[in-house]
Protein backbone atom coordinates (compact mmCIF):
# COMPACT_ATOMS: atom_id res chain seq x y z
CA UNK A 1 0.00 0.00 0.00
CA UNK A 2 1.27 3.48 -0.79
CA UNK A 3 0.40 6.84 0.76
CA UNK A 4 0.72 10.36 -0.57
CA UNK A 5 2.82 12.80 1.44
CA UNK A 6 1.67 16.15 0.18
CA UNK A 7 3.79 19.29 0.47
CA UNK A 8 2.43 22.81 0.72
CA UNK A 9 3.48 25.67 -1.53
CA UNK A 10 5.68 26.91 1.31
CA UNK A 11 7.96 23.94 0.66
CA UNK A 12 8.45 24.86 -3.00
CA UNK A 13 11.93 26.29 -3.57
CA UNK A 14 11.85 29.59 -5.49
CA UNK A 15 13.19 29.50 -9.03
CA UNK A 16 14.54 32.34 -11.14
CA UNK A 17 14.44 32.88 -14.88
CA UNK A 18 17.98 33.68 -16.06
CA UNK A 19 16.80 33.93 -19.67
CA UNK A 20 18.91 31.02 -20.94
CA UNK A 21 16.28 28.29 -21.11
CA UNK A 22 16.91 27.05 -17.59
CA UNK A 23 15.44 27.78 -14.18
CA UNK A 24 17.86 29.03 -11.56
CA UNK A 25 17.83 27.15 -8.26
CA UNK A 26 20.98 28.70 -6.79
CA UNK A 27 23.56 31.03 -8.36
CA UNK A 28 25.61 27.97 -9.33
CA UNK A 29 22.80 25.46 -9.97
CA UNK A 30 20.10 25.49 -12.64
CA UNK A 31 17.69 22.94 -14.02
CA UNK A 32 15.81 22.30 -17.23
CA UNK A 33 12.78 20.04 -17.20
CA UNK A 34 12.74 17.94 -20.36
CA UNK A 35 9.32 16.32 -20.66
CA UNK A 36 9.33 14.05 -17.58
CA UNK A 37 12.82 14.56 -16.16
CA UNK A 38 15.17 17.24 -14.85
CA UNK A 39 18.67 17.91 -16.16
CA UNK A 40 20.99 20.00 -13.96
CA UNK A 41 23.74 22.47 -14.79
CA UNK A 42 26.31 23.16 -12.07
CA UNK A 43 28.42 26.29 -12.46
CA UNK A 44 27.97 30.03 -12.01
CA UNK A 45 27.93 31.81 -15.41
CA UNK A 46 29.10 35.00 -13.70
CA UNK A 47 32.34 33.24 -12.76
CA UNK A 48 33.25 32.01 -16.24
CA UNK A 49 32.27 29.17 -18.51
CA UNK A 50 33.26 26.20 -16.33
CA UNK A 51 30.37 23.86 -15.59
CA UNK A 52 29.29 20.27 -15.03
CA UNK A 53 26.24 18.57 -16.52
CA UNK A 54 24.30 16.25 -14.22
CA UNK A 55 22.31 13.65 -16.17
CA UNK A 56 21.34 14.00 -19.80
CA UNK A 57 17.60 13.50 -20.13
CA UNK A 58 15.86 11.56 -22.86
CA UNK A 59 17.24 10.44 -26.25
CA UNK A 60 15.54 13.53 -27.71
CA UNK A 61 17.10 15.98 -25.22
CA UNK A 62 20.57 16.60 -26.68
CA UNK A 63 19.75 19.63 -28.84
CA UNK A 64 17.87 21.38 -26.04
CA UNK A 65 20.74 20.74 -23.61
CA UNK A 66 23.28 22.11 -26.09
CA UNK A 67 21.14 25.21 -26.59
CA UNK A 68 20.90 25.79 -22.82
CA UNK A 69 24.66 25.37 -22.48
CA UNK A 70 25.39 27.88 -25.24
CA UNK A 71 22.98 30.45 -23.84
CA UNK A 72 24.07 29.97 -20.22
CA UNK A 73 27.83 29.47 -20.53
CA UNK A 74 28.72 30.79 -23.96
CA UNK A 75 29.29 29.60 -27.47
CA UNK A 76 31.60 26.58 -27.75
CA UNK A 77 31.30 25.94 -23.98
CA UNK A 78 31.52 22.34 -22.94
CA UNK A 79 31.32 20.74 -19.49
CA UNK A 80 34.31 19.62 -17.48
CA UNK A 81 32.41 16.37 -16.93
CA UNK A 82 29.05 14.67 -17.15
CA UNK A 83 27.95 13.17 -13.82
CA UNK A 84 25.38 10.39 -13.98
CA UNK A 85 23.11 9.75 -11.01
CA UNK A 86 22.12 6.54 -12.83
CA UNK A 87 21.60 5.29 -16.37
CA UNK A 88 17.87 4.82 -16.86
CA UNK A 89 16.62 5.90 -20.29
CA UNK A 90 15.30 9.24 -19.05
CA UNK A 91 18.61 10.20 -17.43
CA UNK A 92 21.15 8.71 -19.85
CA UNK A 93 19.18 9.13 -23.04
CA UNK A 94 21.53 11.71 -24.58
CA UNK A 95 24.79 10.83 -22.82
CA UNK A 96 26.35 9.09 -25.84
CA UNK A 97 25.67 12.00 -28.19
CA UNK A 98 26.74 14.70 -25.76
CA UNK A 99 29.87 12.98 -24.46
CA UNK A 100 31.00 12.20 -28.00
CA UNK A 101 30.24 15.68 -29.35
CA UNK A 102 31.98 17.46 -26.48
CA UNK A 103 34.64 14.77 -25.97
CA UNK A 104 34.26 14.92 -22.18
CA UNK A 105 34.48 12.28 -19.43
CA UNK A 106 31.39 10.61 -17.97
CA UNK A 107 31.48 9.69 -14.28
CA UNK A 108 29.29 7.12 -12.55
CA UNK A 109 29.42 4.66 -9.69
CA UNK A 110 31.16 1.45 -10.84
CA UNK A 111 28.02 -0.60 -10.14
CA UNK A 112 26.28 1.52 -12.78
CA UNK A 113 28.97 1.01 -15.41
CA UNK A 114 27.41 -2.10 -17.02
CA UNK A 115 24.47 0.07 -18.10
CA UNK A 116 26.77 2.77 -19.51
CA UNK A 117 29.30 0.58 -21.35
CA UNK A 118 26.89 -1.64 -23.24
CA UNK A 119 27.30 -4.72 -21.05
CA UNK A 120 23.90 -5.12 -19.40
CA UNK A 121 20.24 -4.13 -19.56
CA UNK A 122 18.14 -3.22 -16.56
CA UNK A 123 15.52 -5.65 -15.22
CA UNK A 124 12.06 -5.32 -16.79
CA UNK A 125 9.75 -2.63 -15.44
CA UNK A 126 6.81 -3.61 -13.25
CA UNK A 127 3.55 -2.16 -14.60
CA UNK A 128 1.50 -3.58 -11.70
CA UNK A 129 2.85 -1.30 -8.97
CA UNK A 130 -0.16 0.99 -9.33
CA UNK A 131 -0.36 4.75 -9.38
CA UNK A 132 -1.43 5.52 -12.93
CA UNK A 133 -0.67 5.52 -16.63
CA UNK A 134 3.09 6.08 -16.34
CA UNK A 135 3.38 2.81 -14.46
CA UNK A 136 1.09 0.94 -16.85
CA UNK A 137 3.17 2.11 -19.82
CA UNK A 138 6.51 1.30 -18.17
CA UNK A 139 7.15 -1.99 -20.04
CA UNK A 140 7.47 0.15 -23.19
CA UNK A 141 10.29 2.27 -21.75
CA UNK A 142 13.77 1.49 -23.13
CA UNK A 143 16.01 -0.51 -20.80
CA UNK A 144 18.91 -1.41 -23.05
CA UNK A 145 22.30 -0.03 -22.07
CA UNK A 146 24.08 2.90 -23.65
CA UNK A 147 27.79 2.78 -24.45
CA UNK A 148 30.03 5.80 -23.88
CA UNK A 149 33.16 3.70 -24.38
CA UNK A 150 36.48 4.93 -23.03
CA UNK A 151 34.93 8.18 -21.79
CA UNK A 152 33.37 6.30 -18.87
CA UNK A 153 35.13 6.70 -15.51
CA UNK A 154 34.52 5.73 -11.91
CA UNK A 155 33.50 8.41 -9.47
CA UNK A 156 36.51 8.97 -7.19
CA UNK A 157 36.81 6.64 -4.23
CA UNK A 158 37.35 9.64 -1.92
CA UNK A 159 33.71 10.63 -2.59
CA UNK A 160 34.65 13.89 -4.34
CA UNK A 161 32.76 14.91 -7.47
CA UNK A 162 34.85 15.90 -10.52
CA UNK A 163 34.36 19.55 -11.42
CA UNK A 164 32.24 20.21 -8.32
CA UNK A 165 34.49 21.31 -5.42
CA UNK A 166 32.78 21.09 -2.04
CA UNK A 167 30.42 18.33 -3.15
CA UNK A 168 30.42 14.63 -2.28
CA UNK A 169 28.66 11.75 -3.94
CA UNK A 170 26.48 9.48 -1.81
CA UNK A 171 25.73 5.91 -2.89
CA UNK A 172 21.93 5.59 -2.83
CA UNK A 173 21.10 2.21 -4.41
CA UNK A 174 17.70 0.59 -4.72
CA UNK A 175 16.31 2.33 -7.77
CA UNK A 176 19.44 1.05 -9.53
CA UNK A 177 22.50 -0.68 -8.06
CA UNK A 178 24.89 2.21 -8.75
CA UNK A 179 22.55 5.13 -8.14
CA UNK A 180 24.20 8.15 -6.51
CA UNK A 181 23.04 11.43 -5.04
CA UNK A 182 25.19 14.56 -4.65
CA UNK A 183 25.58 16.49 -1.38
CA UNK A 184 27.05 19.87 -0.48
CA UNK A 185 27.48 20.27 3.26
CA UNK A 186 28.18 24.02 3.22
CA UNK A 187 24.59 24.96 2.34
CA UNK A 188 23.00 21.52 2.83
CA UNK A 189 21.98 21.17 -0.80
CA UNK A 190 21.04 17.68 -2.00
CA UNK A 191 20.80 16.57 -5.62
CA UNK A 192 18.85 13.39 -5.03
CA UNK A 193 18.52 11.89 -8.50
CA UNK A 194 15.65 9.39 -8.27
CA UNK A 195 16.38 8.11 -4.74
CA UNK A 196 13.52 10.42 -3.75
CA UNK A 197 11.28 12.43 -6.06
CA UNK A 198 8.81 15.24 -5.46
CA UNK A 199 5.99 14.17 -7.74
CA UNK A 200 3.96 10.99 -8.18
CA UNK A 201 5.97 9.71 -11.13
CA UNK A 202 3.61 6.76 -11.65
CA UNK A 203 0.75 9.14 -12.54
CA UNK A 204 0.59 11.01 -15.85
CA UNK A 205 -1.63 13.63 -14.19
CA UNK A 206 0.85 14.22 -11.37
CA UNK A 207 3.71 14.46 -13.86
CA UNK A 208 1.81 17.06 -15.90
CA UNK A 209 0.68 19.16 -12.92
CA UNK A 210 3.93 18.74 -10.90
CA UNK A 211 1.90 18.61 -7.70
CA UNK A 212 4.32 18.73 -4.77
CA UNK A 213 4.60 15.42 -2.90
CA UNK A 214 7.38 13.53 -1.17
CA UNK A 215 7.95 10.11 -2.72
CA UNK A 216 10.45 7.31 -2.75
CA UNK A 217 11.92 6.31 -6.12
CA UNK A 218 9.62 5.69 -9.09
CA UNK A 219 8.07 2.33 -8.27
CA UNK A 220 7.87 0.76 -11.70
CA UNK A 221 11.67 0.88 -12.15
CA UNK A 222 12.77 0.12 -8.58
CA UNK A 223 13.72 -3.54 -8.12
CA UNK A 224 15.33 -3.47 -4.66
CA UNK A 225 13.16 -1.92 -1.97
CA UNK A 226 15.42 -2.86 0.93
CA UNK A 227 18.25 -0.80 -0.53
CA UNK A 228 15.82 1.95 -1.54
CA UNK A 229 14.63 2.24 2.06
CA UNK A 230 18.20 2.43 3.39
CA UNK A 231 18.99 5.13 0.83
CA UNK A 232 16.01 7.29 1.84
CA UNK A 233 17.02 6.99 5.48
CA UNK A 234 20.57 7.98 4.61
CA UNK A 235 19.38 11.10 2.79
CA UNK A 236 16.96 12.01 5.57
CA UNK A 237 19.79 11.79 8.10
CA UNK A 238 21.63 14.51 6.16
CA UNK A 239 18.83 16.95 7.07
CA UNK A 240 19.03 18.89 3.80
CA UNK A 241 17.87 22.47 3.45
CA UNK A 242 17.24 22.19 -0.31
CA UNK A 243 16.50 19.13 -2.43
CA UNK A 244 16.58 18.99 -6.23
CA UNK A 245 15.28 15.70 -7.61
CA UNK A 246 15.25 13.95 -10.97
CA UNK A 247 11.47 14.28 -11.19
CA UNK A 248 9.38 17.08 -9.73
CA UNK A 249 10.16 20.54 -8.42
CA UNK A 250 12.90 21.59 -5.98
CA UNK A 251 11.78 21.74 -2.34
CA UNK A 252 13.20 23.31 0.78
CA UNK A 253 12.75 23.99 4.46
CA UNK A 254 11.37 22.47 7.63
CA UNK A 255 8.20 20.98 6.13
CA UNK A 256 10.26 19.20 3.48
CA UNK A 257 12.56 17.72 6.15
CA UNK A 258 9.55 16.64 8.20
CA UNK A 259 7.98 14.78 5.26
CA UNK A 260 11.31 13.24 4.28
CA UNK A 261 11.79 11.99 7.84
CA UNK A 262 8.27 10.54 7.78
CA UNK A 263 9.00 8.81 4.48
CA UNK A 264 12.18 7.34 5.94
CA UNK A 265 10.46 6.21 9.15
CA UNK A 266 7.42 4.60 7.53
CA UNK A 267 8.93 3.76 4.16
CA UNK A 268 7.39 0.31 3.74
CA UNK A 269 3.86 1.54 4.42
CA UNK A 270 4.20 4.75 2.41
CA UNK A 271 6.35 3.94 -0.61
CA UNK A 272 6.56 0.22 -1.29
CA UNK A 273 4.06 -1.40 -3.65
CA UNK A 274 2.50 -4.73 -2.75
CA UNK A 275 5.04 -7.41 -3.59
CA UNK A 276 8.02 -5.05 -3.30
CA UNK A 277 11.23 -7.06 -3.09
CA UNK A 278 12.41 -7.26 0.51
CA UNK A 279 13.28 -10.92 0.76
CA UNK A 280 15.65 -11.26 -2.18
CA UNK A 281 18.12 -9.23 -4.17
CA UNK A 282 17.43 -8.74 -7.90
CA UNK A 283 19.77 -10.41 -10.34
CA UNK A 284 22.09 -7.59 -11.42
CA UNK A 285 25.67 -7.53 -12.60
CA UNK A 286 28.45 -6.23 -10.39
CA UNK A 287 29.71 -6.90 -6.91
CA UNK A 288 29.09 -5.15 -3.63
CA UNK A 289 29.77 -1.47 -3.11
CA UNK A 290 32.91 -2.20 -1.13
CA UNK A 291 34.15 -4.70 -3.72
CA UNK A 292 33.58 -2.15 -6.49
CA UNK A 293 36.25 0.13 -5.04
CA UNK A 294 38.88 -2.51 -4.28
Tab-separated table of C-alpha atoms in Angstrom:
chain	number	residue	atom	x	y	z
A	1	UNK	CA	0.000	0.000	0.000
A	2	UNK	CA	1.271	3.483	-0.793
A	3	UNK	CA	0.396	6.837	0.764
A	4	UNK	CA	0.724	10.356	-0.575
A	5	UNK	CA	2.823	12.799	1.443
A	6	UNK	CA	1.673	16.155	0.177
A	7	UNK	CA	3.794	19.290	0.466
A	8	UNK	CA	2.429	22.815	0.722
A	9	UNK	CA	3.484	25.671	-1.527
A	10	UNK	CA	5.679	26.907	1.312
A	11	UNK	CA	7.960	23.937	0.659
A	12	UNK	CA	8.449	24.862	-2.997
A	13	UNK	CA	11.929	26.293	-3.572
A	14	UNK	CA	11.845	29.593	-5.492
A	15	UNK	CA	13.191	29.497	-9.032
A	16	UNK	CA	14.544	32.341	-11.136
A	17	UNK	CA	14.442	32.884	-14.884
A	18	UNK	CA	17.976	33.675	-16.063
A	19	UNK	CA	16.804	33.929	-19.674
A	20	UNK	CA	18.908	31.020	-20.939
A	21	UNK	CA	16.280	28.287	-21.109
A	22	UNK	CA	16.905	27.046	-17.585
A	23	UNK	CA	15.439	27.776	-14.179
A	24	UNK	CA	17.865	29.034	-11.559
A	25	UNK	CA	17.834	27.149	-8.265
A	26	UNK	CA	20.984	28.695	-6.790
A	27	UNK	CA	23.562	31.034	-8.355
A	28	UNK	CA	25.611	27.971	-9.332
A	29	UNK	CA	22.804	25.464	-9.969
A	30	UNK	CA	20.101	25.487	-12.642
A	31	UNK	CA	17.690	22.937	-14.021
A	32	UNK	CA	15.812	22.298	-17.227
A	33	UNK	CA	12.782	20.042	-17.205
A	34	UNK	CA	12.737	17.943	-20.360
A	35	UNK	CA	9.324	16.321	-20.660
A	36	UNK	CA	9.330	14.052	-17.581
A	37	UNK	CA	12.823	14.555	-16.157
A	38	UNK	CA	15.171	17.239	-14.850
A	39	UNK	CA	18.667	17.908	-16.165
A	40	UNK	CA	20.988	19.997	-13.964
A	41	UNK	CA	23.742	22.470	-14.786
A	42	UNK	CA	26.312	23.156	-12.071
A	43	UNK	CA	28.417	26.291	-12.461
A	44	UNK	CA	27.968	30.032	-12.012
A	45	UNK	CA	27.926	31.806	-15.410
A	46	UNK	CA	29.103	34.998	-13.704
A	47	UNK	CA	32.335	33.243	-12.760
A	48	UNK	CA	33.246	32.009	-16.238
A	49	UNK	CA	32.272	29.167	-18.511
A	50	UNK	CA	33.263	26.202	-16.334
A	51	UNK	CA	30.375	23.864	-15.586
A	52	UNK	CA	29.291	20.275	-15.034
A	53	UNK	CA	26.236	18.573	-16.522
A	54	UNK	CA	24.303	16.252	-14.223
A	55	UNK	CA	22.306	13.648	-16.166
A	56	UNK	CA	21.337	14.004	-19.804
A	57	UNK	CA	17.596	13.504	-20.125
A	58	UNK	CA	15.859	11.558	-22.864
A	59	UNK	CA	17.239	10.442	-26.248
A	60	UNK	CA	15.538	13.533	-27.711
A	61	UNK	CA	17.103	15.977	-25.218
A	62	UNK	CA	20.569	16.597	-26.683
A	63	UNK	CA	19.754	19.628	-28.839
A	64	UNK	CA	17.874	21.380	-26.035
A	65	UNK	CA	20.736	20.737	-23.610
A	66	UNK	CA	23.285	22.113	-26.088
A	67	UNK	CA	21.139	25.207	-26.589
A	68	UNK	CA	20.903	25.791	-22.824
A	69	UNK	CA	24.659	25.373	-22.479
A	70	UNK	CA	25.391	27.882	-25.240
A	71	UNK	CA	22.979	30.452	-23.837
A	72	UNK	CA	24.075	29.967	-20.222
A	73	UNK	CA	27.834	29.473	-20.531
A	74	UNK	CA	28.720	30.785	-23.959
A	75	UNK	CA	29.292	29.597	-27.473
A	76	UNK	CA	31.599	26.581	-27.747
A	77	UNK	CA	31.305	25.938	-23.985
A	78	UNK	CA	31.519	22.340	-22.942
A	79	UNK	CA	31.316	20.740	-19.487
A	80	UNK	CA	34.306	19.615	-17.478
A	81	UNK	CA	32.412	16.374	-16.926
A	82	UNK	CA	29.045	14.672	-17.155
A	83	UNK	CA	27.954	13.174	-13.818
A	84	UNK	CA	25.377	10.395	-13.978
A	85	UNK	CA	23.109	9.746	-11.008
A	86	UNK	CA	22.119	6.545	-12.833
A	87	UNK	CA	21.595	5.292	-16.370
A	88	UNK	CA	17.865	4.816	-16.864
A	89	UNK	CA	16.620	5.895	-20.290
A	90	UNK	CA	15.295	9.238	-19.054
A	91	UNK	CA	18.614	10.196	-17.431
A	92	UNK	CA	21.149	8.712	-19.850
A	93	UNK	CA	19.185	9.130	-23.044
A	94	UNK	CA	21.531	11.711	-24.576
A	95	UNK	CA	24.792	10.832	-22.823
A	96	UNK	CA	26.353	9.087	-25.842
A	97	UNK	CA	25.666	11.998	-28.192
A	98	UNK	CA	26.740	14.702	-25.756
A	99	UNK	CA	29.870	12.975	-24.461
A	100	UNK	CA	30.997	12.197	-28.003
A	101	UNK	CA	30.244	15.675	-29.350
A	102	UNK	CA	31.975	17.461	-26.482
A	103	UNK	CA	34.641	14.772	-25.969
A	104	UNK	CA	34.256	14.921	-22.179
A	105	UNK	CA	34.477	12.279	-19.432
A	106	UNK	CA	31.391	10.610	-17.971
A	107	UNK	CA	31.483	9.687	-14.283
A	108	UNK	CA	29.287	7.118	-12.553
A	109	UNK	CA	29.419	4.658	-9.692
A	110	UNK	CA	31.161	1.445	-10.838
A	111	UNK	CA	28.017	-0.603	-10.144
A	112	UNK	CA	26.278	1.522	-12.778
A	113	UNK	CA	28.970	1.005	-15.411
A	114	UNK	CA	27.406	-2.104	-17.025
A	115	UNK	CA	24.473	0.073	-18.102
A	116	UNK	CA	26.773	2.769	-19.507
A	117	UNK	CA	29.300	0.583	-21.345
A	118	UNK	CA	26.890	-1.645	-23.242
A	119	UNK	CA	27.295	-4.722	-21.048
A	120	UNK	CA	23.895	-5.124	-19.399
A	121	UNK	CA	20.236	-4.135	-19.560
A	122	UNK	CA	18.137	-3.223	-16.557
A	123	UNK	CA	15.519	-5.648	-15.217
A	124	UNK	CA	12.055	-5.323	-16.795
A	125	UNK	CA	9.754	-2.629	-15.437
A	126	UNK	CA	6.811	-3.613	-13.247
A	127	UNK	CA	3.547	-2.156	-14.602
A	128	UNK	CA	1.501	-3.578	-11.702
A	129	UNK	CA	2.852	-1.303	-8.973
A	130	UNK	CA	-0.165	0.991	-9.334
A	131	UNK	CA	-0.357	4.748	-9.375
A	132	UNK	CA	-1.433	5.517	-12.929
A	133	UNK	CA	-0.666	5.523	-16.629
A	134	UNK	CA	3.088	6.082	-16.343
A	135	UNK	CA	3.377	2.810	-14.461
A	136	UNK	CA	1.089	0.937	-16.854
A	137	UNK	CA	3.171	2.106	-19.825
A	138	UNK	CA	6.510	1.301	-18.168
A	139	UNK	CA	7.146	-1.993	-20.044
A	140	UNK	CA	7.471	0.149	-23.185
A	141	UNK	CA	10.287	2.273	-21.751
A	142	UNK	CA	13.767	1.486	-23.133
A	143	UNK	CA	16.009	-0.507	-20.798
A	144	UNK	CA	18.907	-1.409	-23.055
A	145	UNK	CA	22.304	-0.030	-22.073
A	146	UNK	CA	24.082	2.900	-23.650
A	147	UNK	CA	27.793	2.780	-24.446
A	148	UNK	CA	30.031	5.796	-23.885
A	149	UNK	CA	33.155	3.702	-24.383
A	150	UNK	CA	36.483	4.931	-23.031
A	151	UNK	CA	34.934	8.180	-21.793
A	152	UNK	CA	33.370	6.296	-18.873
A	153	UNK	CA	35.130	6.695	-15.508
A	154	UNK	CA	34.515	5.731	-11.914
A	155	UNK	CA	33.503	8.406	-9.473
A	156	UNK	CA	36.514	8.970	-7.192
A	157	UNK	CA	36.811	6.635	-4.230
A	158	UNK	CA	37.353	9.636	-1.921
A	159	UNK	CA	33.707	10.631	-2.591
A	160	UNK	CA	34.648	13.886	-4.339
A	161	UNK	CA	32.760	14.914	-7.472
A	162	UNK	CA	34.852	15.901	-10.517
A	163	UNK	CA	34.362	19.552	-11.419
A	164	UNK	CA	32.245	20.210	-8.317
A	165	UNK	CA	34.490	21.309	-5.417
A	166	UNK	CA	32.780	21.089	-2.043
A	167	UNK	CA	30.417	18.331	-3.149
A	168	UNK	CA	30.422	14.632	-2.284
A	169	UNK	CA	28.662	11.752	-3.943
A	170	UNK	CA	26.482	9.479	-1.808
A	171	UNK	CA	25.733	5.909	-2.885
A	172	UNK	CA	21.929	5.586	-2.828
A	173	UNK	CA	21.097	2.214	-4.405
A	174	UNK	CA	17.700	0.586	-4.719
A	175	UNK	CA	16.314	2.332	-7.767
A	176	UNK	CA	19.441	1.047	-9.535
A	177	UNK	CA	22.503	-0.676	-8.056
A	178	UNK	CA	24.889	2.214	-8.748
A	179	UNK	CA	22.545	5.126	-8.141
A	180	UNK	CA	24.198	8.151	-6.510
A	181	UNK	CA	23.036	11.435	-5.043
A	182	UNK	CA	25.192	14.564	-4.646
A	183	UNK	CA	25.577	16.490	-1.379
A	184	UNK	CA	27.050	19.867	-0.476
A	185	UNK	CA	27.478	20.266	3.261
A	186	UNK	CA	28.178	24.016	3.217
A	187	UNK	CA	24.593	24.965	2.340
A	188	UNK	CA	23.001	21.522	2.833
A	189	UNK	CA	21.978	21.171	-0.801
A	190	UNK	CA	21.036	17.684	-1.996
A	191	UNK	CA	20.803	16.571	-5.623
A	192	UNK	CA	18.847	13.388	-5.025
A	193	UNK	CA	18.520	11.891	-8.497
A	194	UNK	CA	15.652	9.387	-8.267
A	195	UNK	CA	16.384	8.114	-4.743
A	196	UNK	CA	13.524	10.416	-3.754
A	197	UNK	CA	11.280	12.428	-6.062
A	198	UNK	CA	8.812	15.235	-5.463
A	199	UNK	CA	5.986	14.174	-7.744
A	200	UNK	CA	3.963	10.987	-8.183
A	201	UNK	CA	5.969	9.708	-11.132
A	202	UNK	CA	3.606	6.761	-11.655
A	203	UNK	CA	0.748	9.138	-12.540
A	204	UNK	CA	0.591	11.010	-15.845
A	205	UNK	CA	-1.628	13.632	-14.191
A	206	UNK	CA	0.852	14.216	-11.369
A	207	UNK	CA	3.713	14.458	-13.857
A	208	UNK	CA	1.814	17.060	-15.897
A	209	UNK	CA	0.684	19.162	-12.920
A	210	UNK	CA	3.929	18.737	-10.905
A	211	UNK	CA	1.897	18.614	-7.696
A	212	UNK	CA	4.321	18.725	-4.772
A	213	UNK	CA	4.596	15.423	-2.902
A	214	UNK	CA	7.383	13.531	-1.170
A	215	UNK	CA	7.954	10.106	-2.717
A	216	UNK	CA	10.447	7.313	-2.750
A	217	UNK	CA	11.923	6.310	-6.120
A	218	UNK	CA	9.619	5.687	-9.094
A	219	UNK	CA	8.066	2.334	-8.265
A	220	UNK	CA	7.875	0.763	-11.701
A	221	UNK	CA	11.669	0.877	-12.146
A	222	UNK	CA	12.772	0.124	-8.579
A	223	UNK	CA	13.722	-3.543	-8.122
A	224	UNK	CA	15.329	-3.473	-4.661
A	225	UNK	CA	13.158	-1.915	-1.967
A	226	UNK	CA	15.423	-2.861	0.926
A	227	UNK	CA	18.254	-0.801	-0.530
A	228	UNK	CA	15.820	1.950	-1.537
A	229	UNK	CA	14.633	2.241	2.061
A	230	UNK	CA	18.197	2.433	3.390
A	231	UNK	CA	18.994	5.135	0.830
A	232	UNK	CA	16.011	7.287	1.843
A	233	UNK	CA	17.017	6.991	5.482
A	234	UNK	CA	20.570	7.978	4.612
A	235	UNK	CA	19.382	11.098	2.793
A	236	UNK	CA	16.955	12.012	5.572
A	237	UNK	CA	19.789	11.789	8.100
A	238	UNK	CA	21.627	14.512	6.160
A	239	UNK	CA	18.829	16.952	7.075
A	240	UNK	CA	19.027	18.894	3.803
A	241	UNK	CA	17.874	22.467	3.451
A	242	UNK	CA	17.237	22.188	-0.314
A	243	UNK	CA	16.503	19.126	-2.432
A	244	UNK	CA	16.584	18.985	-6.228
A	245	UNK	CA	15.276	15.698	-7.614
A	246	UNK	CA	15.253	13.950	-10.965
A	247	UNK	CA	11.472	14.283	-11.194
A	248	UNK	CA	9.380	17.081	-9.735
A	249	UNK	CA	10.155	20.540	-8.416
A	250	UNK	CA	12.901	21.588	-5.977
A	251	UNK	CA	11.781	21.736	-2.339
A	252	UNK	CA	13.203	23.306	0.782
A	253	UNK	CA	12.751	23.989	4.456
A	254	UNK	CA	11.369	22.468	7.628
A	255	UNK	CA	8.203	20.976	6.127
A	256	UNK	CA	10.263	19.205	3.484
A	257	UNK	CA	12.558	17.723	6.152
A	258	UNK	CA	9.547	16.637	8.201
A	259	UNK	CA	7.976	14.782	5.260
A	260	UNK	CA	11.315	13.242	4.279
A	261	UNK	CA	11.792	11.993	7.840
A	262	UNK	CA	8.266	10.539	7.779
A	263	UNK	CA	8.997	8.812	4.479
A	264	UNK	CA	12.184	7.343	5.943
A	265	UNK	CA	10.465	6.212	9.148
A	266	UNK	CA	7.418	4.603	7.527
A	267	UNK	CA	8.934	3.759	4.157
A	268	UNK	CA	7.391	0.314	3.740
A	269	UNK	CA	3.864	1.541	4.421
A	270	UNK	CA	4.203	4.750	2.409
A	271	UNK	CA	6.353	3.940	-0.612
A	272	UNK	CA	6.564	0.217	-1.292
A	273	UNK	CA	4.055	-1.402	-3.652
A	274	UNK	CA	2.499	-4.730	-2.750
A	275	UNK	CA	5.038	-7.405	-3.592
A	276	UNK	CA	8.018	-5.051	-3.298
A	277	UNK	CA	11.228	-7.061	-3.093
A	278	UNK	CA	12.413	-7.265	0.509
A	279	UNK	CA	13.276	-10.922	0.762
A	280	UNK	CA	15.655	-11.265	-2.176
A	281	UNK	CA	18.122	-9.233	-4.174
A	282	UNK	CA	17.435	-8.743	-7.896
A	283	UNK	CA	19.767	-10.408	-10.342
A	284	UNK	CA	22.089	-7.590	-11.418
A	285	UNK	CA	25.666	-7.534	-12.605
A	286	UNK	CA	28.448	-6.227	-10.392
A	287	UNK	CA	29.715	-6.896	-6.913
A	288	UNK	CA	29.092	-5.154	-3.634
A	289	UNK	CA	29.774	-1.469	-3.106
A	290	UNK	CA	32.912	-2.199	-1.131
A	291	UNK	CA	34.153	-4.696	-3.721
A	292	UNK	CA	33.579	-2.148	-6.489
A	293	UNK	CA	36.250	0.128	-5.036
A	294	UNK	CA	38.884	-2.513	-4.278
